[in-house]
């Protein structure tokens, strides 16, 4: 298995633009998590899904952020409009029944 | 989830054992101790987890005190590639629970 796949690996955009981050979880995993990492706040959970259904989105900072999981093999995290304070590394992780979470390589987002 | 306390940084000589402590004095009976690490610019990586018995795998050993209020992650023969931030996380063992990362311990393995 290729592991959790995220794209793009790097994204540079201007304030106000829409940003879409993508994640392909490990096949067979029924949990998918989106985390964000900044120097100030460390690693924090944004939202997670179980069987494609959002379970807890209390970590989503505000309405500018939205996440979807249209099927078991794909999820998106969208920021619209983006702001400089959204600059961070965004990680996607998935897990199955073994409790271990597998993380992707992350997307480094820079909003100018 | 129970709160954990870890030293912010540690050093270890290459080839020696690295012993990373973690305090979790408010741990509940159904909560496990998990360890993850994050090598620079990579996603976090699972290392090991345990409930009350000591655990060992190909990466590390986990020693949990009898009262479960603290634990130690042991890397038996540290290499330069073990330089990373190590996170001790306490949570119920269920895939539906997210990981609550704290600040972790930054381990520097030196030649």
Tab-separated table of N, CA, C and O in Angstrom, chain A:
chain	number	residue	atom	x	y	z
A	1	UNK	N	0.851	-1.196	0.000
A	1	UNK	CA	0.000	0.000	0.000
A	1	UNK	C	0.887	1.246	0.000
A	1	UNK	O	1.927	1.270	0.635
A	2	UNK	N	0.458	2.292	-0.698
A	2	UNK	CA	1.275	3.498	-0.803
A	2	UNK	C	1.165	4.363	0.432
A	2	UNK	O	1.831	5.371	0.540
A	3	UNK	N	0.326	4.020	1.380
A	3	UNK	CA	0.133	4.869	2.529
A	3	UNK	C	-0.878	5.958	2.227
A	3	UNK	O	-1.519	5.980	1.177
A	4	UNK	N	-1.011	6.886	3.152
A	4	UNK	CA	-1.915	8.008	2.956
A	4	UNK	C	-1.283	8.982	1.962
A	4	UNK	O	-0.111	9.354	2.111
A	5	UNK	N	-2.061	9.358	0.985
A	5	UNK	CA	-1.545	10.239	-0.060
A	5	UNK	C	-2.206	11.604	0.056
A	5	UNK	O	-3.446	11.689	0.149
A	6	UNK	N	-1.397	12.636	0.049
A	6	UNK	CA	-1.930	13.990	0.108
A	6	UNK	C	-1.423	14.794	-1.087
A	6	UNK	O	-0.283	14.618	-1.527
A	7	UNK	N	-2.283	15.682	-1.560
A	7	UNK	CA	-1.861	16.592	-2.622
A	7	UNK	C	-2.571	17.926	-2.478
A	7	UNK	O	-3.673	17.987	-1.907
A	8	UNK	N	-1.925	19.011	-2.885
A	8	UNK	CA	-0.523	19.073	-3.280
A	8	UNK	C	0.398	18.973	-2.056
A	8	UNK	O	-0.075	19.042	-0.924
A	9	UNK	N	1.670	18.827	-2.252
A	9	UNK	CA	2.595	18.806	-1.122
A	9	UNK	C	2.893	20.223	-0.657
A	9	UNK	O	3.143	20.460	0.532
A	10	UNK	N	2.887	21.150	-1.589
A	10	UNK	CA	3.104	22.554	-1.255
A	10	UNK	C	2.092	23.390	-2.030
A	10	UNK	O	1.787	23.092	-3.184
A	11	UNK	N	1.591	24.415	-1.346
A	11	UNK	CA	0.635	25.313	-1.984
A	11	UNK	C	0.932	26.716	-1.517
A	11	UNK	O	0.979	26.978	-0.310
A	12	UNK	N	1.131	27.598	-2.479
A	12	UNK	CA	1.317	29.019	-2.169
A	12	UNK	C	0.201	29.766	-2.869
A	12	UNK	O	0.012	29.608	-4.078
A	13	UNK	N	-0.528	30.554	-2.134
A	13	UNK	CA	-1.653	31.271	-2.713
A	13	UNK	C	-1.754	32.655	-2.102
A	13	UNK	O	-1.068	32.972	-1.128
A	14	UNK	N	-2.582	33.458	-2.680
A	14	UNK	CA	-2.762	34.823	-2.174
A	14	UNK	C	-4.035	34.893	-1.325
A	14	UNK	O	-5.008	34.169	-1.566
A	15	UNK	N	-4.006	35.782	-0.389
A	15	UNK	CA	-5.150	35.986	0.490
A	15	UNK	C	-6.425	36.182	-0.328
A	15	UNK	O	-6.424	36.909	-1.335
A	16	UNK	N	-7.479	35.502	0.107
A	16	UNK	CA	-8.755	35.623	-0.568
A	16	UNK	C	-9.034	34.514	-1.562
A	16	UNK	O	-10.188	34.326	-1.975
A	17	UNK	N	-7.999	33.783	-1.941
A	17	UNK	CA	-8.179	32.702	-2.902
A	17	UNK	C	-8.714	31.452	-2.214
A	17	UNK	O	-8.536	31.246	-1.010
A	18	UNK	N	-9.362	30.601	-3.011
A	18	UNK	CA	-9.846	29.318	-2.506
A	18	UNK	C	-8.729	28.288	-2.575
A	18	UNK	O	-7.975	28.242	-3.554
A	19	UNK	N	-8.622	27.485	-1.526
A	19	UNK	CA	-7.598	26.445	-1.467
A	19	UNK	C	-8.279	25.107	-1.220
A	19	UNK	O	-9.160	25.008	-0.361
A	20	UNK	N	-7.887	24.102	-1.964
A	20	UNK	CA	-8.432	22.763	-1.769
A	20	UNK	C	-7.301	21.778	-1.556
A	20	UNK	O	-6.415	21.652	-2.405
A	21	UNK	N	-7.336	21.111	-0.427
A	21	UNK	CA	-6.347	20.092	-0.094
A	21	UNK	C	-7.014	18.730	-0.243
A	21	UNK	O	-8.186	18.566	0.103
A	22	UNK	N	-6.243	17.759	-0.715
A	22	UNK	CA	-6.804	16.453	-1.031
A	22	UNK	C	-6.117	15.337	-0.265
A	22	UNK	O	-4.925	15.431	0.038
A	23	UNK	N	-6.877	14.299	0.004
A	23	UNK	CA	-6.338	13.172	0.760
A	23	UNK	C	-6.951	11.868	0.266
A	23	UNK	O	-8.161	11.759	0.072
A	24	UNK	N	-6.080	10.886	0.099
A	24	UNK	CA	-6.517	9.531	-0.207
A	24	UNK	C	-6.083	8.641	0.941
A	24	UNK	O	-4.877	8.446	1.149
A	25	UNK	N	-7.029	8.105	1.707
A	25	UNK	CA	-6.643	7.278	2.860
A	25	UNK	C	-6.176	5.893	2.432
A	25	UNK	O	-6.302	5.518	1.265
A	26	UNK	N	-5.668	5.160	3.367
A	26	UNK	CA	-5.273	3.783	3.106
A	26	UNK	C	-6.531	2.945	2.870
A	26	UNK	O	-7.510	3.073	3.615
A	27	UNK	N	-6.485	2.133	1.851
A	27	UNK	CA	-7.632	1.309	1.504
A	27	UNK	C	-8.053	0.423	2.672
A	27	UNK	O	-7.212	-0.222	3.314
A	28	UNK	N	-9.354	0.434	2.957
A	28	UNK	CA	-9.866	-0.394	4.041
A	28	UNK	C	-10.011	0.335	5.367
A	28	UNK	O	-10.665	-0.164	6.281
A	29	UNK	N	-9.372	1.496	5.476
A	29	UNK	CA	-9.514	2.272	6.702
A	29	UNK	C	-10.843	3.015	6.682
A	29	UNK	O	-11.211	3.615	5.674
A	30	UNK	N	-11.555	2.984	7.820
A	30	UNK	CA	-12.853	3.634	7.833
A	30	UNK	C	-12.876	4.922	8.654
A	30	UNK	O	-13.928	5.523	8.833
A	31	UNK	N	-11.703	5.335	9.188
A	31	UNK	CA	-11.610	6.618	9.867
A	31	UNK	C	-10.620	7.507	9.115
A	31	UNK	O	-9.546	7.050	8.713
A	32	UNK	N	-11.000	8.771	8.975
A	32	UNK	CA	-10.109	9.732	8.331
A	32	UNK	C	-10.085	10.997	9.170
A	32	UNK	O	-11.134	11.490	9.595
A	33	UNK	N	-8.876	11.508	9.406
A	33	UNK	CA	-8.680	12.673	10.266
A	33	UNK	C	-7.938	13.765	9.484
A	33	UNK	O	-7.036	13.480	8.714
A	34	UNK	N	-8.323	15.000	9.741
A	34	UNK	CA	-7.570	16.158	9.244
A	34	UNK	C	-6.991	16.901	10.452
A	34	UNK	O	-7.719	17.269	11.374
A	35	UNK	N	-5.661	17.109	10.430
A	35	UNK	CA	-4.962	17.849	11.475
A	35	UNK	C	-4.260	19.052	10.842
A	35	UNK	O	-3.951	19.053	9.656
A	36	UNK	N	-4.000	20.036	11.674
A	36	UNK	CA	-3.234	21.196	11.240
A	36	UNK	C	-2.080	21.411	12.221
A	36	UNK	O	-2.255	21.248	13.439
A	37	UNK	N	-0.919	21.792	11.708
A	37	UNK	CA	0.236	22.009	12.575
A	37	UNK	C	0.831	23.377	12.334
A	37	UNK	O	1.182	23.722	11.203
A	38	UNK	N	0.936	24.150	13.393
A	38	UNK	CA	1.616	25.437	13.353
A	38	UNK	C	2.603	25.499	14.510
A	38	UNK	O	2.516	24.727	15.467
A	39	UNK	N	3.540	26.427	14.410
A	39	UNK	CA	4.520	26.586	15.493
A	39	UNK	C	3.824	27.005	16.781
A	39	UNK	O	4.176	26.552	17.868
A	40	UNK	N	2.834	27.863	16.649
A	40	UNK	CA	2.178	28.410	17.841
A	40	UNK	C	1.268	27.398	18.526
A	40	UNK	O	1.244	27.304	19.755
A	41	UNK	N	0.533	26.616	17.744
A	41	UNK	CA	-0.517	25.769	18.318
A	41	UNK	C	-0.190	24.278	18.267
A	41	UNK	O	-0.937	23.460	18.813
A	42	UNK	N	0.918	23.931	17.608
A	42	UNK	CA	1.273	22.524	17.502
A	42	UNK	C	0.318	21.788	16.588
A	42	UNK	O	-0.276	22.367	15.682
A	43	UNK	N	0.158	20.492	16.825
A	43	UNK	CA	-0.734	19.645	16.036
A	43	UNK	C	-2.124	19.664	16.648
A	43	UNK	O	-2.300	19.329	17.810
A	44	UNK	N	-3.126	20.021	15.853
A	44	UNK	CA	-4.487	20.066	16.374
A	44	UNK	C	-5.445	19.439	15.369
A	44	UNK	O	-5.307	19.604	14.159
A	45	UNK	N	-6.439	18.735	15.908
A	45	UNK	CA	-7.431	18.089	15.072
A	45	UNK	C	-8.421	19.112	14.538
A	45	UNK	O	-8.911	19.962	15.275
A	46	UNK	N	-8.723	19.003	13.258
A	46	UNK	CA	-9.730	19.870	12.654
A	46	UNK	C	-11.083	19.157	12.566
A	46	UNK	O	-12.106	19.678	13.008
A	47	UNK	N	-11.072	17.959	12.000
A	47	UNK	CA	-12.300	17.208	11.778
A	47	UNK	C	-11.945	15.748	11.555
A	47	UNK	O	-10.826	15.447	11.137
A	48	UNK	N	-12.898	14.843	11.860
A	48	UNK	CA	-12.677	13.474	11.449
A	48	UNK	C	-13.969	12.819	10.976
A	48	UNK	O	-15.066	13.249	11.348
A	49	UNK	N	-13.802	11.817	10.137
A	49	UNK	CA	-14.899	11.094	9.505
A	49	UNK	C	-14.845	9.624	9.908
A	49	UNK	O	-13.773	9.067	10.122
A	50	UNK	N	-16.030	9.029	9.959
A	50	UNK	CA	-16.139	7.587	10.113
A	50	UNK	C	-17.067	7.082	9.020
A	50	UNK	O	-18.214	7.554	8.930
A	51	UNK	N	-16.594	6.153	8.206
A	51	UNK	CA	-17.395	5.660	7.085
A	51	UNK	C	-17.971	6.803	6.254
A	51	UNK	O	-19.169	6.814	5.917
A	52	UNK	N	-17.126	7.783	5.978
A	52	UNK	CA	-17.436	8.924	5.111
A	52	UNK	C	-18.340	9.962	5.761
A	52	UNK	O	-18.692	10.954	5.126
A	53	UNK	N	-18.742	9.775	6.994
A	53	UNK	CA	-19.644	10.700	7.672
A	53	UNK	C	-18.844	11.537	8.669
A	53	UNK	O	-18.096	10.983	9.477
A	54	UNK	N	-18.989	12.873	8.628
A	54	UNK	CA	-18.273	13.698	9.609
A	54	UNK	C	-18.799	13.441	11.014
A	54	UNK	O	-20.005	13.488	11.252
A	55	UNK	N	-17.880	13.167	11.930
A	55	UNK	CA	-18.261	12.844	13.296
A	55	UNK	C	-18.029	14.020	14.244
A	55	UNK	O	-18.867	14.323	15.089
A	56	UNK	N	-16.900	14.656	14.114
A	56	UNK	CA	-16.547	15.756	15.012
A	56	UNK	C	-15.830	16.830	14.226
A	56	UNK	O	-14.716	16.601	13.748
A	57	UNK	N	-16.470	17.961	14.074
A	57	UNK	CA	-15.844	19.082	13.352
A	57	UNK	C	-15.617	20.267	14.279
A	57	UNK	O	-15.473	21.402	13.829
A	58	UNK	N	-15.570	19.996	15.568
A	58	UNK	CA	-15.429	21.085	16.531
A	58	UNK	C	-14.081	21.801	16.422
A	58	UNK	O	-13.938	22.921	16.906
A	59	UNK	N	-13.123	21.186	15.784
A	59	UNK	CA	-11.822	21.811	15.625
A	59	UNK	C	-11.703	22.696	14.406
A	59	UNK	O	-10.704	23.393	14.238
A	60	UNK	N	-12.706	22.691	13.557
A	60	UNK	CA	-12.677	23.547	12.369
A	60	UNK	C	-12.737	25.000	12.826
A	60	UNK	O	-13.684	25.390	13.514
A	61	UNK	N	-11.771	25.803	12.456
A	61	UNK	CA	-11.647	27.142	13.045
A	61	UNK	C	-12.836	28.060	12.770
A	61	UNK	O	-13.238	28.814	13.627
A	62	UNK	N	-13.374	28.023	11.588
A	62	UNK	CA	-14.491	28.902	11.279
A	62	UNK	C	-15.131	28.462	9.973
A	62	UNK	O	-14.701	27.493	9.355
A	63	UNK	N	-16.167	29.196	9.600
A	63	UNK	CA	-16.946	28.785	8.438
A	63	UNK	C	-16.154	28.813	7.134
A	63	UNK	O	-16.606	28.266	6.133
A	64	UNK	N	-15.038	29.425	7.143
A	64	UNK	CA	-14.225	29.455	5.915
A	64	UNK	C	-13.667	28.069	5.588
A	64	UNK	O	-13.250	27.812	4.476
A	65	UNK	N	-13.662	27.204	6.587
A	65	UNK	CA	-13.142	25.852	6.418
A	65	UNK	C	-14.294	24.877	6.213
A	65	UNK	O	-15.293	24.921	6.937
A	66	UNK	N	-14.139	23.979	5.255
A	66	UNK	CA	-15.118	22.918	5.061
A	66	UNK	C	-14.393	21.654	4.619
A	66	UNK	O	-13.346	21.728	3.974
A	67	UNK	N	-14.931	20.513	4.976
A	67	UNK	CA	-14.337	19.240	4.597
A	67	UNK	C	-15.422	18.299	4.117
A	67	UNK	O	-16.545	18.325	4.629
A	68	UNK	N	-15.060	17.482	3.134
A	68	UNK	CA	-15.987	16.513	2.592
A	68	UNK	C	-15.282	15.179	2.404
A	68	UNK	O	-14.064	15.120	2.242
A	69	UNK	N	-16.084	14.146	2.401
A	69	UNK	CA	-15.574	12.818	2.095
A	69	UNK	C	-16.629	12.121	1.234
A	69	UNK	O	-17.487	11.395	1.758
A	70	UNK	N	-16.589	12.352	-0.071
A	70	UNK	CA	-17.630	11.826	-0.958
A	70	UNK	C	-17.611	10.307	-1.088
A	70	UNK	O	-18.654	9.707	-1.409
A	71	UNK	N	-16.463	9.692	-0.850
A	71	UNK	CA	-16.383	8.229	-0.876
A	71	UNK	C	-15.238	7.769	0.019
A	71	UNK	O	-14.495	8.602	0.563
A	72	UNK	N	-15.095	6.483	0.148
A	72	UNK	CA	-14.126	5.922	1.101
A	72	UNK	C	-12.679	6.160	0.715
A	72	UNK	O	-11.780	5.926	1.519
A	73	UNK	N	-12.441	6.606	-0.499
A	73	UNK	CA	-11.060	6.746	-0.949
A	73	UNK	C	-10.650	8.184	-1.209
A	73	UNK	O	-9.589	8.433	-1.789
A	74	UNK	N	-11.459	9.144	-0.775
A	74	UNK	CA	-11.115	10.526	-1.112
A	74	UNK	C	-11.749	11.501	-0.132
A	74	UNK	O	-12.926	11.387	0.215
A	75	UNK	N	-10.959	12.493	0.283
A	75	UNK	CA	-11.473	13.558	1.132
A	75	UNK	C	-10.829	14.875	0.722
A	75	UNK	O	-9.695	14.894	0.222
A	76	UNK	N	-11.557	15.954	0.926
A	76	UNK	CA	-11.027	17.281	0.642
A	76	UNK	C	-11.219	18.185	1.846
A	76	UNK	O	-12.176	18.043	2.620
A	77	UNK	N	-10.283	19.107	1.987
A	77	UNK	CA	-10.375	20.183	2.974
A	77	UNK	C	-10.265	21.483	2.187
A	77	UNK	O	-9.277	21.697	1.490
A	78	UNK	N	-11.282	22.304	2.308
A	78	UNK	CA	-11.333	23.520	1.502
A	78	UNK	C	-11.332	24.738	2.415
A	78	UNK	O	-11.986	24.750	3.477
A	79	UNK	N	-10.585	25.743	2.000
A	79	UNK	CA	-10.548	27.021	2.716
A	79	UNK	C	-10.956	28.106	1.716
A	79	UNK	O	-10.328	28.263	0.675
A	80	UNK	N	-12.015	28.822	2.048
A	80	UNK	CA	-12.517	29.849	1.154
A	80	UNK	C	-13.220	30.944	1.946
A	80	UNK	O	-14.238	30.667	2.583
A	81	UNK	N	-12.717	32.167	1.928
A	81	UNK	CA	-11.447	32.604	1.347
A	81	UNK	C	-10.275	32.333	2.302
A	81	UNK	O	-10.451	32.324	3.516
A	82	UNK	N	-9.114	32.159	1.747
A	82	UNK	CA	-7.937	31.897	2.583
A	82	UNK	C	-7.381	33.202	3.163
A	82	UNK	O	-7.558	34.294	2.588
A	83	UNK	N	-6.733	33.069	4.319
A	83	UNK	CA	-6.115	34.202	5.000
A	83	UNK	C	-4.684	33.822	5.402
A	83	UNK	O	-4.394	32.632	5.571
A	84	UNK	N	-3.826	34.811	5.592
A	84	UNK	CA	-2.432	34.495	5.972
A	84	UNK	C	-2.327	33.624	7.212
A	84	UNK	O	-1.425	32.788	7.314
A	85	UNK	N	-3.237	33.793	8.172
A	85	UNK	CA	-3.176	32.994	9.395
A	85	UNK	C	-3.524	31.516	9.176
A	85	UNK	O	-3.387	30.710	10.096
A	86	UNK	N	-3.970	31.179	7.981
A	86	UNK	CA	-4.221	29.778	7.658
A	86	UNK	C	-2.943	29.053	7.245
A	86	UNK	O	-2.958	27.827	7.059
A	87	UNK	N	-1.874	29.778	7.110
A	87	UNK	CA	-0.595	29.165	6.730
A	87	UNK	C	-0.196	28.143	7.781
A	87	UNK	O	-0.118	28.457	8.976
A	88	UNK	N	0.052	26.917	7.337
A	88	UNK	CA	0.331	25.815	8.258
A	88	UNK	C	0.643	24.585	7.425
A	88	UNK	O	0.572	24.609	6.197
A	89	UNK	N	0.975	23.494	8.121
A	89	UNK	CA	1.064	22.190	7.467
A	89	UNK	C	-0.201	21.423	7.836
A	89	UNK	O	-0.539	21.304	9.018
A	90	UNK	N	-0.881	20.924	6.824
A	90	UNK	CA	-2.119	20.197	7.036
A	90	UNK	C	-1.861	18.714	6.785
A	90	UNK	O	-1.377	18.320	5.724
A	91	UNK	N	-2.189	17.914	7.802
A	91	UNK	CA	-1.979	16.468	7.702
A	91	UNK	C	-3.315	15.749	7.632
A	91	UNK	O	-4.264	16.089	8.341
A	92	UNK	N	-3.341	14.721	6.823
A	92	UNK	CA	-4.449	13.793	6.777
A	92	UNK	C	-3.961	12.477	7.365
A	92	UNK	O	-2.808	12.082	7.149
A	93	UNK	N	-4.816	11.805	8.123
A	93	UNK	CA	-4.466	10.510	8.702
A	93	UNK	C	-5.658	9.580	8.567
A	93	UNK	O	-6.813	10.027	8.520
A	94	UNK	N	-5.379	8.278	8.500
A	94	UNK	CA	-6.471	7.317	8.472
A	94	UNK	C	-6.155	6.174	9.430
A	94	UNK	O	-4.993	5.944	9.783
A	95	UNK	N	-7.208	5.496	9.866
A	95	UNK	CA	-7.009	4.340	10.742
A	95	UNK	C	-8.118	3.330	10.530
A	95	UNK	O	-9.218	3.666	10.078
A	96	UNK	N	-7.785	2.091	10.868
A	96	UNK	CA	-8.751	1.014	10.773
A	96	UNK	C	-9.065	0.484	12.144
A	96	UNK	O	-9.244	1.244	13.085
A	97	UNK	N	-9.054	-0.803	12.288
A	97	UNK	CA	-9.435	-1.402	13.563
A	97	UNK	C	-8.256	-1.600	14.502
A	97	UNK	O	-8.434	-2.000	15.640
A	98	UNK	N	-7.054	-1.279	14.033
A	98	UNK	CA	-5.891	-1.532	14.874
A	98	UNK	C	-5.485	-0.334	15.708
A	98	UNK	O	-4.464	-0.359	16.368
A	99	UNK	N	-6.290	0.720	15.657
A	99	UNK	CA	-6.072	1.915	16.479
A	99	UNK	C	-4.877	2.762	16.085
A	99	UNK	O	-4.732	3.870	16.557
A	100	UNK	N	-4.018	2.269	15.247
A	100	UNK	CA	-2.872	3.061	14.829
A	100	UNK	C	-3.302	4.026	13.738
A	100	UNK	O	-3.962	3.613	12.783
A	101	UNK	N	-2.950	5.276	13.890
A	101	UNK	CA	-3.249	6.256	12.847
A	101	UNK	C	-2.039	6.402	11.943
A	101	UNK	O	-0.914	6.560	12.417
A	102	UNK	N	-2.301	6.360	10.659
A	102	UNK	CA	-1.253	6.518	9.657
A	102	UNK	C	-1.391	7.914	9.043
A	102	UNK	O	-2.464	8.268	8.548
A	103	UNK	N	-0.305	8.642	9.085
A	103	UNK	CA	-0.333	10.018	8.606
A	103	UNK	C	0.255	10.126	7.203
A	103	UNK	O	1.207	9.413	6.850
A	104	UNK	N	-0.298	11.069	6.453
A	104	UNK	CA	0.282	11.396	5.170
A	104	UNK	C	1.457	12.340	5.349
A	104	UNK	O	1.778	12.749	6.459
A	105	UNK	N	2.106	12.707	4.241
A	105	UNK	CA	3.283	13.566	4.307
A	105	UNK	C	2.954	15.025	4.582
A	105	UNK	O	3.846	15.814	4.882
A	106	UNK	N	1.692	15.387	4.486
A	106	UNK	CA	1.292	16.758	4.776
A	106	UNK	C	1.304	17.665	3.558
A	106	UNK	O	1.968	17.384	2.549
A	107	UNK	N	0.510	18.728	3.652
A	107	UNK	CA	0.506	19.796	2.654
A	107	UNK	C	0.937	21.078	3.348
A	107	UNK	O	0.302	21.496	4.319
A	108	UNK	N	2.009	21.675	2.855
A	108	UNK	CA	2.484	22.933	3.434
A	108	UNK	C	1.808	24.072	2.696
A	108	UNK	O	2.059	24.286	1.504
A	109	UNK	N	0.945	24.790	3.397
A	109	UNK	CA	0.177	25.887	2.807
A	109	UNK	C	0.743	27.224	3.251
A	109	UNK	O	0.941	27.463	4.439
A	110	UNK	N	0.994	28.073	2.278
A	110	UNK	CA	1.429	29.438	2.544
A	110	UNK	C	0.438	30.387	1.886
A	110	UNK	O	0.226	30.310	0.674
A	111	UNK	N	-0.158	31.247	2.695
A	111	UNK	CA	-1.095	32.239	2.186
A	111	UNK	C	-0.448	33.614	2.328
A	111	UNK	O	-0.122	34.040	3.429
A	112	UNK	N	-0.240	34.251	1.188
A	112	UNK	CA	0.462	35.542	1.189
A	112	UNK	C	-0.499	36.717	1.370
A	112	UNK	O	-1.681	36.611	1.025
